[in-house]
């Protein structure tokens, strides 16, 4: 009986031991299966991620290629930067920029027309002006003279052509004439440089006859507005018979009323060299310092009065003329200026 119980206990113990090993084996198999499943899942996730990354890289490359088609000049910039997760906002901004550029490109003809019209309204238009200035002048010695100064100009603010005509007819003598044609080019806000040609016809008085001498001079000078609103003309003349001279004219308006205007003025003629038969003496050949008072009936009609002091150095001794002394006289003039 005792042996039987011992045998049963042995069998039961063996069964429990076998069952325990079976459970442990089953747990180990489950754990192995779970590990294999996890490895398989990780591998699948990694494969999916790799496929997604490849797809993303392909998409970025495609976007980059499309962007290159729009901006070939920026290829080096895109290749130098690493390609990462695409920035949708940046791509949207680029698309908008491309759209704006295309819109501007389509509107270019309209812009060009507007720019052309704008330039025409601000200095590119052609205009013209004519100034006629006639006066009768008498000096303190009782000698009278008629003087005419006329000017015409045509062009734009940058490029103009000037034509100047002058006549000086003293009593009991023939008239002296001068004509200038000048090209004027704007070089700053207030100044033009001018160059051209001057023609002169001068009278030479002898004992029994009066002769006329014709001369040509090259002209180079400045025309514009000096500081303190002095309108200024300064010209250098180089011509026949080794003639070299300089002329300066400056004036300034002083408004007493809107129509009554006073204008002080200065005129200087300097001769550096002259070997002509009708030559003037070298140095300060002629100077006038005066004051003009004009009344502007309109901007086209302006009568005026002048009073001034005039100095003349006289003629140089030459083959056709005798030397003369200097003169200093007061001058009085009544004139009319018209502008069109």
Tab-separated table of C-alpha atoms in Angstrom:
chain	number	residue	atom	x	y	z
A	1	UNK	CA	0.000	0.000	0.000
A	2	UNK	CA	2.801	2.255	0.963
A	3	UNK	CA	4.560	1.398	-2.292
A	4	UNK	CA	1.403	2.132	-4.235
A	5	UNK	CA	1.081	5.623	-2.717
A	6	UNK	CA	4.741	6.305	-3.358
A	7	UNK	CA	4.330	5.252	-6.956
A	8	UNK	CA	1.295	7.478	-7.410
A	9	UNK	CA	3.178	10.438	-5.935
A	10	UNK	CA	6.086	9.743	-8.291
A	11	UNK	CA	3.780	9.614	-11.286
A	12	UNK	CA	1.996	12.782	-10.196
A	13	UNK	CA	5.276	14.588	-9.661
A	14	UNK	CA	6.513	13.485	-13.055
A	15	UNK	CA	3.299	14.683	-14.645
A	16	UNK	CA	3.572	18.059	-12.925
A	17	UNK	CA	7.190	18.346	-14.010
A	18	UNK	CA	6.334	17.508	-17.610
A	19	UNK	CA	3.460	19.969	-17.513
A	20	UNK	CA	5.755	22.669	-16.154
A	21	UNK	CA	8.274	22.065	-18.926
A	22	UNK	CA	5.458	22.158	-21.447
A	23	UNK	CA	4.203	25.482	-20.104
A	24	UNK	CA	7.704	26.929	-20.141
A	25	UNK	CA	8.233	25.683	-23.683
A	26	UNK	CA	4.934	27.186	-24.763
A	27	UNK	CA	5.795	30.543	-23.132
A	28	UNK	CA	9.182	30.537	-24.794
A	29	UNK	CA	7.586	29.765	-28.160
A	30	UNK	CA	5.053	32.544	-27.674
A	31	UNK	CA	7.827	34.971	-26.768
A	32	UNK	CA	9.832	33.870	-29.794
A	33	UNK	CA	6.817	34.271	-32.037
A	34	UNK	CA	6.147	37.701	-30.577
A	35	UNK	CA	9.766	38.722	-31.106
A	36	UNK	CA	9.674	37.479	-34.675
A	37	UNK	CA	6.438	39.350	-35.222
A	38	UNK	CA	7.925	42.525	-33.743
A	39	UNK	CA	11.031	42.214	-35.898
A	40	UNK	CA	8.858	41.665	-38.915
A	41	UNK	CA	6.718	44.673	-37.999
A	42	UNK	CA	9.823	46.856	-37.487
A	43	UNK	CA	11.191	45.695	-40.781
A	44	UNK	CA	7.875	46.446	-42.457
A	45	UNK	CA	7.765	49.927	-40.843
A	46	UNK	CA	11.319	50.574	-41.913
A	47	UNK	CA	10.489	49.458	-45.429
A	48	UNK	CA	7.403	51.684	-45.480
A	49	UNK	CA	9.453	54.604	-44.169
A	50	UNK	CA	12.114	53.979	-46.785
A	51	UNK	CA	9.471	53.862	-49.507
A	52	UNK	CA	7.960	57.076	-48.160
A	53	UNK	CA	11.369	58.731	-48.046
A	54	UNK	CA	12.118	57.622	-51.606
A	55	UNK	CA	8.750	58.922	-52.692
A	56	UNK	CA	9.377	62.188	-50.856
A	57	UNK	CA	12.837	62.567	-52.394
A	58	UNK	CA	11.354	61.893	-55.800
A	59	UNK	CA	8.651	64.496	-55.151
A	60	UNK	CA	11.253	67.055	-53.985
A	61	UNK	CA	13.361	66.322	-57.018
A	62	UNK	CA	10.327	66.762	-59.238
A	63	UNK	CA	9.439	70.091	-57.519
A	64	UNK	CA	13.050	71.170	-57.833
A	65	UNK	CA	13.073	70.271	-61.508
A	66	UNK	CA	9.827	72.205	-62.057
A	67	UNK	CA	11.283	75.188	-60.239
A	68	UNK	CA	14.411	74.966	-62.374
A	69	UNK	CA	12.245	75.179	-65.463
A	70	UNK	CA	10.901	78.518	-64.203
A	71	UNK	CA	14.255	79.863	-62.866
A	72	UNK	CA	17.236	78.388	-64.734
A	73	UNK	CA	19.571	81.051	-63.300
A	74	UNK	CA	19.053	79.838	-59.729
A	75	UNK	CA	20.022	76.175	-60.291
A	76	UNK	CA	23.302	76.486	-58.417
A	77	UNK	CA	21.570	77.855	-55.371
A	78	UNK	CA	19.121	74.958	-55.147
A	79	UNK	CA	21.826	72.314	-55.644
A	80	UNK	CA	24.021	73.819	-52.945
A	81	UNK	CA	21.313	73.511	-50.270
A	82	UNK	CA	20.361	70.076	-48.822
A	83	UNK	CA	16.943	68.779	-49.763
A	84	UNK	CA	14.811	68.097	-46.706
A	85	UNK	CA	11.127	68.139	-45.906
A	86	UNK	CA	9.464	70.435	-48.447
A	87	UNK	CA	8.312	73.868	-47.263
A	88	UNK	CA	4.853	74.262	-48.715
A	89	UNK	CA	4.644	77.943	-47.766
A	90	UNK	CA	7.910	78.705	-49.545
A	91	UNK	CA	6.714	76.895	-52.633
A	92	UNK	CA	3.442	78.847	-52.516
A	93	UNK	CA	5.335	82.126	-52.244
A	94	UNK	CA	7.518	81.129	-55.169
A	95	UNK	CA	4.466	80.293	-57.211
A	96	UNK	CA	2.931	83.681	-56.361
A	97	UNK	CA	6.201	85.417	-57.261
A	98	UNK	CA	6.270	83.633	-60.605
A	99	UNK	CA	2.677	84.647	-61.209
A	100	UNK	CA	3.473	88.283	-60.370
A	101	UNK	CA	6.485	88.258	-62.690
A	102	UNK	CA	4.413	86.839	-65.489
A	103	UNK	CA	1.760	89.500	-64.858
A	104	UNK	CA	4.372	92.243	-64.961
A	105	UNK	CA	5.790	90.787	-68.147
A	106	UNK	CA	2.359	90.860	-69.779
A	107	UNK	CA	1.864	94.501	-68.702
A	108	UNK	CA	5.277	95.693	-70.027
A	109	UNK	CA	3.987	97.313	-73.225
A	110	UNK	CA	1.520	99.405	-71.197
A	111	UNK	CA	4.286	100.396	-68.750
A	112	UNK	CA	6.625	101.349	-71.568
A	113	UNK	CA	3.950	103.563	-73.102
A	114	UNK	CA	3.251	105.208	-69.753
A	115	UNK	CA	6.966	105.825	-69.179
A	116	UNK	CA	7.290	107.375	-72.609
A	117	UNK	CA	4.337	109.672	-71.934
A	118	UNK	CA	5.752	110.558	-68.523
A	119	UNK	CA	9.095	111.572	-69.996
A	120	UNK	CA	7.360	113.649	-72.615
A	121	UNK	CA	5.455	115.563	-69.954
A	122	UNK	CA	8.620	116.331	-67.983
A	123	UNK	CA	11.181	117.916	-70.262
A	124	UNK	CA	11.155	115.925	-73.512
A	125	UNK	CA	8.653	118.159	-75.313
A	126	UNK	CA	9.903	120.697	-77.846
A	127	UNK	CA	9.179	124.349	-77.225
A	128	UNK	CA	10.257	127.648	-78.791
A	129	UNK	CA	10.611	131.279	-77.747
A	130	UNK	CA	11.309	134.558	-79.548
A	131	UNK	CA	12.555	137.710	-77.776
A	132	UNK	CA	12.607	141.092	-79.576
A	133	UNK	CA	14.376	143.959	-77.784
A	134	UNK	CA	14.505	147.396	-79.471
A	135	UNK	CA	15.705	150.620	-77.846
A	136	UNK	CA	16.762	154.154	-78.616
A	137	UNK	CA	19.794	155.273	-76.625
A	138	UNK	CA	21.413	158.667	-76.092
A	139	UNK	CA	24.563	159.452	-74.129
A	140	UNK	CA	25.705	162.440	-72.117
A	141	UNK	CA	27.722	163.708	-75.117
A	142	UNK	CA	24.516	164.053	-77.131
A	143	UNK	CA	25.128	161.129	-79.491
A	144	UNK	CA	22.167	158.889	-80.241
A	145	UNK	CA	22.033	155.277	-81.402
A	146	UNK	CA	19.462	152.621	-82.237
A	147	UNK	CA	20.182	149.165	-80.799
A	148	UNK	CA	18.371	145.950	-81.619
A	149	UNK	CA	18.917	142.617	-79.850
A	150	UNK	CA	16.815	139.653	-80.947
A	151	UNK	CA	16.914	136.026	-79.894
A	152	UNK	CA	15.123	132.844	-80.936
A	153	UNK	CA	15.459	129.447	-79.287
A	154	UNK	CA	13.959	126.052	-79.973
A	155	UNK	CA	14.441	122.636	-78.390
A	156	UNK	CA	13.914	120.632	-75.231
A	157	UNK	CA	15.091	121.247	-71.681
A	158	UNK	CA	18.272	119.292	-72.442
A	159	UNK	CA	19.049	120.288	-76.027
A	160	UNK	CA	18.343	123.657	-77.616
A	161	UNK	CA	19.441	125.810	-80.533
A	162	UNK	CA	19.887	129.579	-80.070
A	163	UNK	CA	19.916	132.181	-82.835
A	164	UNK	CA	20.985	135.706	-81.838
A	165	UNK	CA	20.879	138.794	-84.082
A	166	UNK	CA	22.233	142.216	-83.092
A	167	UNK	CA	22.340	145.579	-84.828
A	168	UNK	CA	23.931	148.833	-83.644
A	169	UNK	CA	23.288	151.973	-85.702
A	170	UNK	CA	24.830	155.206	-84.481
A	171	UNK	CA	23.915	158.596	-85.932
A	172	UNK	CA	25.727	159.518	-89.142
A	173	UNK	CA	27.344	156.085	-89.527
A	174	UNK	CA	26.592	152.676	-90.954
A	175	UNK	CA	25.279	149.886	-88.759
A	176	UNK	CA	27.330	147.141	-87.156
A	177	UNK	CA	25.836	143.659	-87.265
A	178	UNK	CA	26.452	140.419	-85.398
A	179	UNK	CA	24.823	136.998	-85.629
A	180	UNK	CA	25.382	133.904	-83.494
A	181	UNK	CA	24.104	130.366	-83.803
A	182	UNK	CA	24.648	128.209	-80.725
A	183	UNK	CA	23.939	124.656	-79.655
A	184	UNK	CA	22.993	124.500	-75.973
A	185	UNK	CA	23.292	121.375	-73.813
A	186	UNK	CA	22.017	121.163	-70.240
A	187	UNK	CA	24.758	119.985	-67.835
A	188	UNK	CA	23.149	120.715	-64.436
A	189	UNK	CA	19.962	122.045	-62.879
A	190	UNK	CA	20.852	125.686	-63.609
A	191	UNK	CA	23.507	125.661	-66.337
A	192	UNK	CA	23.803	124.986	-70.062
A	193	UNK	CA	27.051	124.760	-71.995
A	194	UNK	CA	26.867	126.417	-75.405
A	195	UNK	CA	29.030	126.249	-78.495
A	196	UNK	CA	28.674	127.633	-81.984
A	197	UNK	CA	29.727	130.307	-84.461
A	198	UNK	CA	29.588	134.113	-84.515
A	199	UNK	CA	29.569	136.377	-87.572
A	200	UNK	CA	30.454	140.078	-87.271
A	201	UNK	CA	30.301	142.974	-89.703
A	202	UNK	CA	32.170	146.018	-88.394
A	203	UNK	CA	32.534	149.501	-89.864
A	204	UNK	CA	35.922	151.171	-90.112
A	205	UNK	CA	35.840	154.945	-90.478
A	206	UNK	CA	38.616	156.608	-92.471
A	207	UNK	CA	39.161	160.187	-93.520
A	208	UNK	CA	37.253	159.931	-96.769
A	209	UNK	CA	35.388	156.621	-96.668
A	210	UNK	CA	33.844	153.984	-94.468
A	211	UNK	CA	34.829	150.354	-94.927
A	212	UNK	CA	33.220	147.152	-93.653
A	213	UNK	CA	35.160	144.255	-92.176
A	214	UNK	CA	33.609	140.780	-91.870
A	215	UNK	CA	34.879	138.318	-89.268
A	216	UNK	CA	34.018	134.842	-87.956
A	217	UNK	CA	34.618	133.554	-84.426
A	218	UNK	CA	34.162	130.210	-82.704
A	219	UNK	CA	32.117	130.420	-79.499
A	220	UNK	CA	32.219	128.406	-76.277
A	221	UNK	CA	30.402	129.454	-73.126
A	222	UNK	CA	27.916	129.007	-70.316
A	223	UNK	CA	24.322	130.150	-70.022
A	224	UNK	CA	22.340	129.833	-66.813
A	225	UNK	CA	21.408	131.043	-63.369
A	226	UNK	CA	24.241	131.977	-61.013
A	227	UNK	CA	23.849	132.067	-57.198
A	228	UNK	CA	21.434	134.731	-55.894
A	229	UNK	CA	19.393	134.449	-59.128
A	230	UNK	CA	21.761	136.290	-61.476
A	231	UNK	CA	20.971	135.263	-65.050
A	232	UNK	CA	24.377	134.942	-66.683
A	233	UNK	CA	25.956	134.534	-70.110
A	234	UNK	CA	29.724	133.977	-70.304
A	235	UNK	CA	31.368	133.353	-73.693
A	236	UNK	CA	34.903	132.838	-74.972
A	237	UNK	CA	35.554	133.831	-78.606
A	238	UNK	CA	38.434	132.628	-80.790
A	239	UNK	CA	38.557	133.810	-84.389
A	240	UNK	CA	40.358	135.241	-87.367
A	241	UNK	CA	43.389	137.522	-87.071
A	242	UNK	CA	44.419	135.816	-83.821
A	243	UNK	CA	41.379	137.199	-82.053
A	244	UNK	CA	40.734	135.964	-78.506
A	245	UNK	CA	38.056	137.661	-76.439
A	246	UNK	CA	35.676	137.149	-73.532
A	247	UNK	CA	32.184	138.528	-72.907
A	248	UNK	CA	30.178	138.495	-69.681
A	249	UNK	CA	26.543	139.530	-69.228
A	250	UNK	CA	24.665	139.217	-65.949
A	251	UNK	CA	21.380	140.615	-64.622
A	252	UNK	CA	18.896	140.106	-61.807
A	253	UNK	CA	15.187	140.915	-61.433
A	254	UNK	CA	14.019	142.817	-58.332
A	255	UNK	CA	10.229	142.887	-58.056
A	256	UNK	CA	8.716	146.132	-56.781
A	257	UNK	CA	5.235	144.867	-57.659
A	258	UNK	CA	3.982	141.997	-59.779
A	259	UNK	CA	4.287	144.193	-62.888
A	260	UNK	CA	6.915	146.811	-61.991
A	261	UNK	CA	10.389	145.259	-61.985
A	262	UNK	CA	13.876	146.719	-61.562
A	263	UNK	CA	16.832	144.951	-63.147
A	264	UNK	CA	20.479	145.858	-62.454
A	265	UNK	CA	22.827	144.603	-65.181
A	266	UNK	CA	26.515	144.417	-66.084
A	267	UNK	CA	28.115	143.908	-69.514
A	268	UNK	CA	31.866	143.369	-69.948
A	269	UNK	CA	33.966	142.846	-73.104
A	270	UNK	CA	37.601	141.801	-72.644
A	271	UNK	CA	40.057	141.425	-75.537
A	272	UNK	CA	43.131	139.291	-74.944
A	273	UNK	CA	44.536	139.585	-78.454
A	274	UNK	CA	43.458	141.053	-81.812
A	275	UNK	CA	45.528	141.682	-84.944
A	276	UNK	CA	42.687	142.732	-87.257
A	277	UNK	CA	42.593	145.975	-89.251
A	278	UNK	CA	39.631	147.110	-87.103
A	279	UNK	CA	41.039	145.879	-83.793
A	280	UNK	CA	40.100	147.297	-80.425
A	281	UNK	CA	42.655	147.900	-77.721
A	282	UNK	CA	43.537	144.901	-75.571
A	283	UNK	CA	42.218	144.608	-72.045
A	284	UNK	CA	38.823	145.783	-70.840
A	285	UNK	CA	37.516	147.017	-74.173
A	286	UNK	CA	33.948	147.873	-73.189
A	287	UNK	CA	31.907	147.934	-69.970
A	288	UNK	CA	28.373	148.963	-69.082
A	289	UNK	CA	26.867	149.174	-65.596
A	290	UNK	CA	23.185	150.065	-65.546
A	291	UNK	CA	19.708	149.784	-64.105
A	292	UNK	CA	16.599	148.923	-66.082
A	293	UNK	CA	13.050	149.539	-64.888
A	294	UNK	CA	10.329	147.805	-66.863
A	295	UNK	CA	6.580	147.576	-66.627
A	296	UNK	CA	5.044	144.294	-67.754
A	297	UNK	CA	1.786	145.136	-69.455
A	298	UNK	CA	1.694	141.411	-70.074
A	299	UNK	CA	4.291	138.679	-70.271
A	300	UNK	CA	4.575	139.487	-73.972
A	301	UNK	CA	4.807	143.300	-73.968
A	302	UNK	CA	7.232	145.095	-71.624
A	303	UNK	CA	8.299	148.737	-72.125
A	304	UNK	CA	11.301	149.878	-70.083
A	305	UNK	CA	13.681	152.713	-69.185
A	306	UNK	CA	17.441	152.387	-68.750
A	307	UNK	CA	20.112	154.498	-67.132
A	308	UNK	CA	23.749	153.491	-66.910
A	309	UNK	CA	27.423	154.281	-67.125
A	310	UNK	CA	29.460	153.179	-70.143
A	311	UNK	CA	33.196	152.857	-70.678
A	312	UNK	CA	34.957	152.257	-73.999
A	313	UNK	CA	38.739	151.881	-74.306
A	314	UNK	CA	38.922	152.852	-77.963
A	315	UNK	CA	40.452	151.563	-81.179
A	316	UNK	CA	43.901	150.176	-81.657
A	317	UNK	CA	46.331	151.750	-84.144
A	318	UNK	CA	46.122	149.690	-87.344
A	319	UNK	CA	46.519	149.958	-91.108
A	320	UNK	CA	42.891	150.938	-91.679
A	321	UNK	CA	42.323	153.076	-88.605
A	322	UNK	CA	43.962	155.462	-86.210
A	323	UNK	CA	44.178	154.954	-82.472
A	324	UNK	CA	41.432	156.570	-80.424
A	325	UNK	CA	41.156	157.443	-76.782
A	326	UNK	CA	38.805	156.004	-74.200
A	327	UNK	CA	35.302	157.346	-73.578
A	328	UNK	CA	33.260	157.503	-70.383
A	329	UNK	CA	29.646	158.567	-70.749
A	330	UNK	CA	26.252	158.260	-69.104
A	331	UNK	CA	23.607	156.563	-71.188
A	332	UNK	CA	19.812	156.854	-71.172
A	333	UNK	CA	17.509	154.585	-73.126
A	334	UNK	CA	13.852	153.980	-73.846
A	335	UNK	CA	12.963	150.551	-75.133
A	336	UNK	CA	10.346	147.888	-75.757
A	337	UNK	CA	10.785	144.164	-75.184
A	338	UNK	CA	8.397	141.601	-76.638
A	339	UNK	CA	8.323	137.849	-76.019
A	340	UNK	CA	6.456	135.175	-77.965
